[in-house]
mmCIF file of C-alpha atoms and ligand atoms in Angstrom:
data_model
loop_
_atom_site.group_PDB
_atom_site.id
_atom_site.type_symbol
_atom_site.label_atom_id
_atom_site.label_comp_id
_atom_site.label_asym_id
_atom_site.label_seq_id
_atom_site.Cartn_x
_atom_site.Cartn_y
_atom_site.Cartn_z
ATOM 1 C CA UNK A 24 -8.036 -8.416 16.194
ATOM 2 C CA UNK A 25 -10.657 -6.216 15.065
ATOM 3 C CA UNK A 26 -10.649 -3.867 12.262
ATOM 4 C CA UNK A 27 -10.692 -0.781 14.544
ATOM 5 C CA UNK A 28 -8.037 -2.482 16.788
ATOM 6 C CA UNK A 29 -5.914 -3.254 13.797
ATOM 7 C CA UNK A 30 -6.139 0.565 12.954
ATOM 8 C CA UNK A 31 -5.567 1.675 15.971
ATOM 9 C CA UNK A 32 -2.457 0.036 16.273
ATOM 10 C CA UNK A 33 -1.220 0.945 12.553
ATOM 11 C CA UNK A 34 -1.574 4.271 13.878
ATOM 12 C CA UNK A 35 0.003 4.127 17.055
ATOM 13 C CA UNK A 36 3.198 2.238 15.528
ATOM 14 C CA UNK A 37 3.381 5.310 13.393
ATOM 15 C CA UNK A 38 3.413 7.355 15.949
ATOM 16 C CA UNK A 39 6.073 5.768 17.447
ATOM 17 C CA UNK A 40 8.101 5.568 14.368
ATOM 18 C CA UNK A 41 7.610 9.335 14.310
ATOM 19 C CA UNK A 42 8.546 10.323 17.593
ATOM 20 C CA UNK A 43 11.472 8.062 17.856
ATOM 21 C CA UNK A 44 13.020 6.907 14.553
ATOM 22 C CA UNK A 45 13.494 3.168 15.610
ATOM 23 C CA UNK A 46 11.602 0.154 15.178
ATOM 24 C CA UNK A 47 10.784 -1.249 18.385
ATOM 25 C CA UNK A 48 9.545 -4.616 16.737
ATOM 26 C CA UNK A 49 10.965 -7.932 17.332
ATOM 27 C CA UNK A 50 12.851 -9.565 14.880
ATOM 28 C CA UNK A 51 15.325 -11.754 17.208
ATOM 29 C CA UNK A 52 15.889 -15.497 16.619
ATOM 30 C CA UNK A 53 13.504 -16.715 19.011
ATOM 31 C CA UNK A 54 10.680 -14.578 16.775
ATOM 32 C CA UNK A 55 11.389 -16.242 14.277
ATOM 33 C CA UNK A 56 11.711 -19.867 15.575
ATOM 34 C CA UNK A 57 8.260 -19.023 17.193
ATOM 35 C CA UNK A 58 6.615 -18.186 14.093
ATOM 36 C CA UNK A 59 8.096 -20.318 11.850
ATOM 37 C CA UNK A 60 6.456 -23.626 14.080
ATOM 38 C CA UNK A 61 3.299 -21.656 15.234
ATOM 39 C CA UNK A 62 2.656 -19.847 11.529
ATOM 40 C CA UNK A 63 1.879 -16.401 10.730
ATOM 41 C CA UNK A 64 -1.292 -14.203 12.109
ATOM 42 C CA UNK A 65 -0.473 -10.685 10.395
ATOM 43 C CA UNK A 66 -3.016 -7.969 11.544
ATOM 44 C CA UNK A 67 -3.253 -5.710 8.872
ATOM 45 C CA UNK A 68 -2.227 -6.168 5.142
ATOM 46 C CA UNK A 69 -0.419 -2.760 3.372
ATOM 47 C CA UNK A 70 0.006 -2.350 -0.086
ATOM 48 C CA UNK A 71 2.431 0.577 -0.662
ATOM 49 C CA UNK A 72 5.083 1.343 -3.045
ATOM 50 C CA UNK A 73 8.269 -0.196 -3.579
ATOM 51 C CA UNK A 74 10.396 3.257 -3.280
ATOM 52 C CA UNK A 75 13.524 2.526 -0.564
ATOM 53 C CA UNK A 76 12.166 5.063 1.312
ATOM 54 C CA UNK A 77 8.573 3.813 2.196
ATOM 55 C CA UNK A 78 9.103 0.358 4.425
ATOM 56 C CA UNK A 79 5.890 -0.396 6.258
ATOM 57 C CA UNK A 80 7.497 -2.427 8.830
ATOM 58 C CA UNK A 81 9.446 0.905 9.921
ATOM 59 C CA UNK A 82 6.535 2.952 9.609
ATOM 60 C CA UNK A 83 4.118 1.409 11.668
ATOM 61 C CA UNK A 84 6.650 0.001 14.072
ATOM 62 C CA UNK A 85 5.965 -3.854 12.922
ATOM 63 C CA UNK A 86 7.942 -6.697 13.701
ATOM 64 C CA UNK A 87 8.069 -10.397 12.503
ATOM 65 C CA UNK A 88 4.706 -11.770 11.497
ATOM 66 C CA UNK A 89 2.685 -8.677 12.241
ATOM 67 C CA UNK A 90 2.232 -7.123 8.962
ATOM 68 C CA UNK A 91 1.730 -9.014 5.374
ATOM 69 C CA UNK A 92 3.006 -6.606 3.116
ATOM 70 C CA UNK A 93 2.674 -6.363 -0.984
ATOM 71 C CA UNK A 94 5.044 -3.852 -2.626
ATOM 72 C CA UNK A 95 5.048 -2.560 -6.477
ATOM 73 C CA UNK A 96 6.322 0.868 -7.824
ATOM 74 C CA UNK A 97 3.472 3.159 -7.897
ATOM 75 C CA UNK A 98 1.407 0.838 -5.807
ATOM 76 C CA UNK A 99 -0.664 -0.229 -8.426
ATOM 77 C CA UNK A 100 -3.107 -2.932 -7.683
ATOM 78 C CA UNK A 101 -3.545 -5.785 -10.524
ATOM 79 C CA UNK A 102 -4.733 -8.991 -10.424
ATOM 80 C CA UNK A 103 -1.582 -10.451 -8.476
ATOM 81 C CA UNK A 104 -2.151 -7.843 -6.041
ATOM 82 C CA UNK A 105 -5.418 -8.587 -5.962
ATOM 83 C CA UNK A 106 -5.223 -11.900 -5.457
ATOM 84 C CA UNK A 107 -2.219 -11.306 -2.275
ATOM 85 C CA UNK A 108 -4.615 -9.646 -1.005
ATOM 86 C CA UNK A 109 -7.723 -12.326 -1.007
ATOM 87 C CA UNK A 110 -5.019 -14.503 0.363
ATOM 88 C CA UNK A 111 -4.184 -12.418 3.717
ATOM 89 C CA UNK A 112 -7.768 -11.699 3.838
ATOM 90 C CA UNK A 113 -9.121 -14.581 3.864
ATOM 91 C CA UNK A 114 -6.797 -17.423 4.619
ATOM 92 C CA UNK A 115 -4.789 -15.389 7.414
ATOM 93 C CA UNK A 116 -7.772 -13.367 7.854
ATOM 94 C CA UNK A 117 -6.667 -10.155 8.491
ATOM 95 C CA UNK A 118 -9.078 -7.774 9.376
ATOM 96 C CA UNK A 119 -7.370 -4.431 7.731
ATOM 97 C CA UNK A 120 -6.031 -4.063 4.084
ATOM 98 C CA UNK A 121 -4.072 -0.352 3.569
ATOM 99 C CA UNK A 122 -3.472 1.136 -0.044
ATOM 100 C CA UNK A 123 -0.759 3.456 0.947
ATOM 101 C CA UNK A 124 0.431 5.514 -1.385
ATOM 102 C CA UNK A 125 3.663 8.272 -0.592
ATOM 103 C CA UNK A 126 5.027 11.685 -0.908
ATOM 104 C CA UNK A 127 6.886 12.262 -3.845
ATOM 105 C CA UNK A 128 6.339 8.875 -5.698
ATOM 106 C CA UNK A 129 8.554 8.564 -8.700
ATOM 107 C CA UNK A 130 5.716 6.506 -10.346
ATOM 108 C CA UNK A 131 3.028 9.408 -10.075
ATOM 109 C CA UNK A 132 5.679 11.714 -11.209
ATOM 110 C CA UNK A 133 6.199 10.178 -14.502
ATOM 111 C CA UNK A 134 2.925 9.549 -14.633
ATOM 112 C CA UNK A 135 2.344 13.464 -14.313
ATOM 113 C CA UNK A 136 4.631 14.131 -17.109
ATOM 114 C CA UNK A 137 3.299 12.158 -19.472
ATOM 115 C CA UNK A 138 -0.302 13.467 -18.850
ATOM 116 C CA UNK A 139 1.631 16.581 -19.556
ATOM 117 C CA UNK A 140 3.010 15.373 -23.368
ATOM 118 C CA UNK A 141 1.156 16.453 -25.857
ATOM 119 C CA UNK A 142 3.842 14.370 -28.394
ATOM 120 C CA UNK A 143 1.458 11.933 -28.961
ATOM 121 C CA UNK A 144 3.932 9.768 -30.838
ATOM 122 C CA UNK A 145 6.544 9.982 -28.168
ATOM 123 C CA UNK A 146 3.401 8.898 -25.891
ATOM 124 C CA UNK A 147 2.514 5.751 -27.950
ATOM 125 C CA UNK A 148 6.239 4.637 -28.013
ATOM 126 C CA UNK A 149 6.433 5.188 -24.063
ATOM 127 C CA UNK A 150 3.558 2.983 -23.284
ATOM 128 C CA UNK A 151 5.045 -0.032 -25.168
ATOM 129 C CA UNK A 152 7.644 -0.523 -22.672
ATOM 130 C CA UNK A 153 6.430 -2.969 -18.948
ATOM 131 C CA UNK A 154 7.201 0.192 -16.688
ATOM 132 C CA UNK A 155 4.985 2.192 -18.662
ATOM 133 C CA UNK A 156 2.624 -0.516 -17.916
ATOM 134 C CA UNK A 157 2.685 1.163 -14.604
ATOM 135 C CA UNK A 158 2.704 4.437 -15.483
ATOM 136 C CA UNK A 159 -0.604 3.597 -17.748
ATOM 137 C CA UNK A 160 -2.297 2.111 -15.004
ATOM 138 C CA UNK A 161 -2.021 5.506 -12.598
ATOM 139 C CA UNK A 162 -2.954 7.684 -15.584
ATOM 140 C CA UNK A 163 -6.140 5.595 -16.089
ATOM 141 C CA UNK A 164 -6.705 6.628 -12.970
ATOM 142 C CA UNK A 165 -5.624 10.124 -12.512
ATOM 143 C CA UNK A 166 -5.830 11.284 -15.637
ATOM 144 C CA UNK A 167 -7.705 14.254 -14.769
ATOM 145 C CA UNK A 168 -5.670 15.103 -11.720
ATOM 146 C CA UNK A 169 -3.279 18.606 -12.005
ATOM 147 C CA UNK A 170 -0.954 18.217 -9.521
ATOM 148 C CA UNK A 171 1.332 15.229 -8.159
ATOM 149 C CA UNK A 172 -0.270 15.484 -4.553
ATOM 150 C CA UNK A 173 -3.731 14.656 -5.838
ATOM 151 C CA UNK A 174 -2.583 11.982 -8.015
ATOM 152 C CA UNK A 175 -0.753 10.394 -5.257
ATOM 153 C CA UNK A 176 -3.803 10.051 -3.100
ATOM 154 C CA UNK A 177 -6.301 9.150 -6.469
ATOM 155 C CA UNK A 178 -4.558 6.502 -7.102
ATOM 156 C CA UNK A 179 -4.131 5.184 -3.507
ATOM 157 C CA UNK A 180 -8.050 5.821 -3.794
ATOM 158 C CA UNK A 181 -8.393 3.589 -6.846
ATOM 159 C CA UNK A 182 -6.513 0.736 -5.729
ATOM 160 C CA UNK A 183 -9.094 0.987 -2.663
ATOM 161 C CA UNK A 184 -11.945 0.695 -5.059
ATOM 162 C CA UNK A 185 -10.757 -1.819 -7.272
ATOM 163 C CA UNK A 186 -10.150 -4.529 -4.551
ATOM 164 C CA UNK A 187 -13.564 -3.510 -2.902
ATOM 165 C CA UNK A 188 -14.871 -5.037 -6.257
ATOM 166 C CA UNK A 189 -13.404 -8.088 -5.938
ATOM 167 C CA UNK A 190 -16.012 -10.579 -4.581
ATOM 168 C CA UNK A 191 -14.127 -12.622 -2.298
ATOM 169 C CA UNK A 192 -13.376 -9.195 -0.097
ATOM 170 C CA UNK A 193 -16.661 -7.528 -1.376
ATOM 171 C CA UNK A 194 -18.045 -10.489 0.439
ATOM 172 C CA UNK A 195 -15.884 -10.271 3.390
ATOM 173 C CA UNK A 196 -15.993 -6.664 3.643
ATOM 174 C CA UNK A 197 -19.805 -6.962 3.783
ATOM 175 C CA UNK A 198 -19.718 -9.350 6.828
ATOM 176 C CA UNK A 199 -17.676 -6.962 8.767
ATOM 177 C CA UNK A 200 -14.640 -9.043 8.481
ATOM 178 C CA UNK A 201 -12.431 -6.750 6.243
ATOM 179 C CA UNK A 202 -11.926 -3.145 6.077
ATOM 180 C CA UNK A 203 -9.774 -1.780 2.967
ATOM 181 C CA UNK A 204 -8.698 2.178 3.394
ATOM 182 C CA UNK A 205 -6.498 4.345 1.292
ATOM 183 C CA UNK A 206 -3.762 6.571 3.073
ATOM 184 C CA UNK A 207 -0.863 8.359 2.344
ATOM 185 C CA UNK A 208 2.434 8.301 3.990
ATOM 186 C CA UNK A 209 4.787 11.621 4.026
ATOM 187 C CA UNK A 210 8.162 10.871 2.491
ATOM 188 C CA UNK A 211 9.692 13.887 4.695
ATOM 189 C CA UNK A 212 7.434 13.775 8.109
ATOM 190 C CA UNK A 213 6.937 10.038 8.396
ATOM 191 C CA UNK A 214 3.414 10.488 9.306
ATOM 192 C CA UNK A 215 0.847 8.384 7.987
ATOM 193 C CA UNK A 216 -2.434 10.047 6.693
ATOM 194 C CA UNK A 217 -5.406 7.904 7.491
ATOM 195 C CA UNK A 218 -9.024 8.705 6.048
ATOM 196 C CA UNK A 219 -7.994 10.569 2.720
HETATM 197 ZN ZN1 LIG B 27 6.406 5.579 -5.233
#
């Protein structure tokens, strides 16, 4: 599949997710026999958070084998991330990686608030703990940012620019092989937001 075709569909299974609610992907027994002899061929890799109510397979309308999917809270994109995502790129070479980031994402939120503290002890004390390992990693990156909405999609943004600098999908990206986008998906609509 190409990397417009890969989109295309994302978009489409959104749609469809939209409009009707359901997943219409297969995830019967004889799926799953299939893939398990024949392997996996995901089109499109999609980073997004871990929050219950963000599920790329729902979203886009994927079934069994069709999406290879990393998951974090806040998606925040480190070197394990980083190195999922060489994997689906260029072992099961798909052609599309998606940063999505969501609609009221706890993550950002705290993040927000602690941009907010001006206690800088309370601050230092916060960021000793792992999750404020994540929190620290989308205030490195939004930092500047006044409002939750545009933190949400800077930090979808970042995680788009950081794996663009890694040089096994800097490499593939230049070839044409591998397009890596940011979008946002809305908690409340279900619509995806390609292109931010
Ligand atoms: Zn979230």
């Amino acid at each position: 599949m190409t990397i417009e075709e890969a989109k295309a569909k994302l978009k489409e299974g959104n749609q469809a997710y939209v409009k009707s609610g359901r997943n219409p992907g297969t995830f019967e027994r004889a799926e799953r026999e299939r893939l398990a002899r024949e392997g996996q061929h995901p089109y499109a890799c999609v980073i997004s958070c871990s929050d219950s109510r963000v599920v790329p397979e729902h979203i886009f309308s994927a079934g069994l084998g069709q999406l290879f999917t990393i998951r974090n809270a806040g998606n925040v994109i480190g070197v394990h991330e980083i190195g999922s995502c060489e994997y689906a790129a260029e072992h099961l070479h798909v052609p599309l990686i998606v940063v999505l980031g969501h609609t009221h994402c706890g993550a950002v939120e705290e993040a927000f608030k602690q941009a907010a503290d001006t206690h800088e002890k309370q601050k230092e004390d916060a960021l000793e703990s792992p999750i404020e390992e994540v929190v620290r990693e989308i205030l490195e990156v939004t930092g500047e940012y006044t409002d939750t909405s545009a933190m949400e999609i800077e930090n979808a943004r970042a995680g788009v620019e950081k794996l663009r600098k890694d040089p096994t999908l800097a490499r593939l990206a230049a070839d044409g092989e591998l397009a890596i986008l940011a979008a946002i998906y809305d908690t409340e609509s279900g619509f995806v937001r390609f292109d931010i």
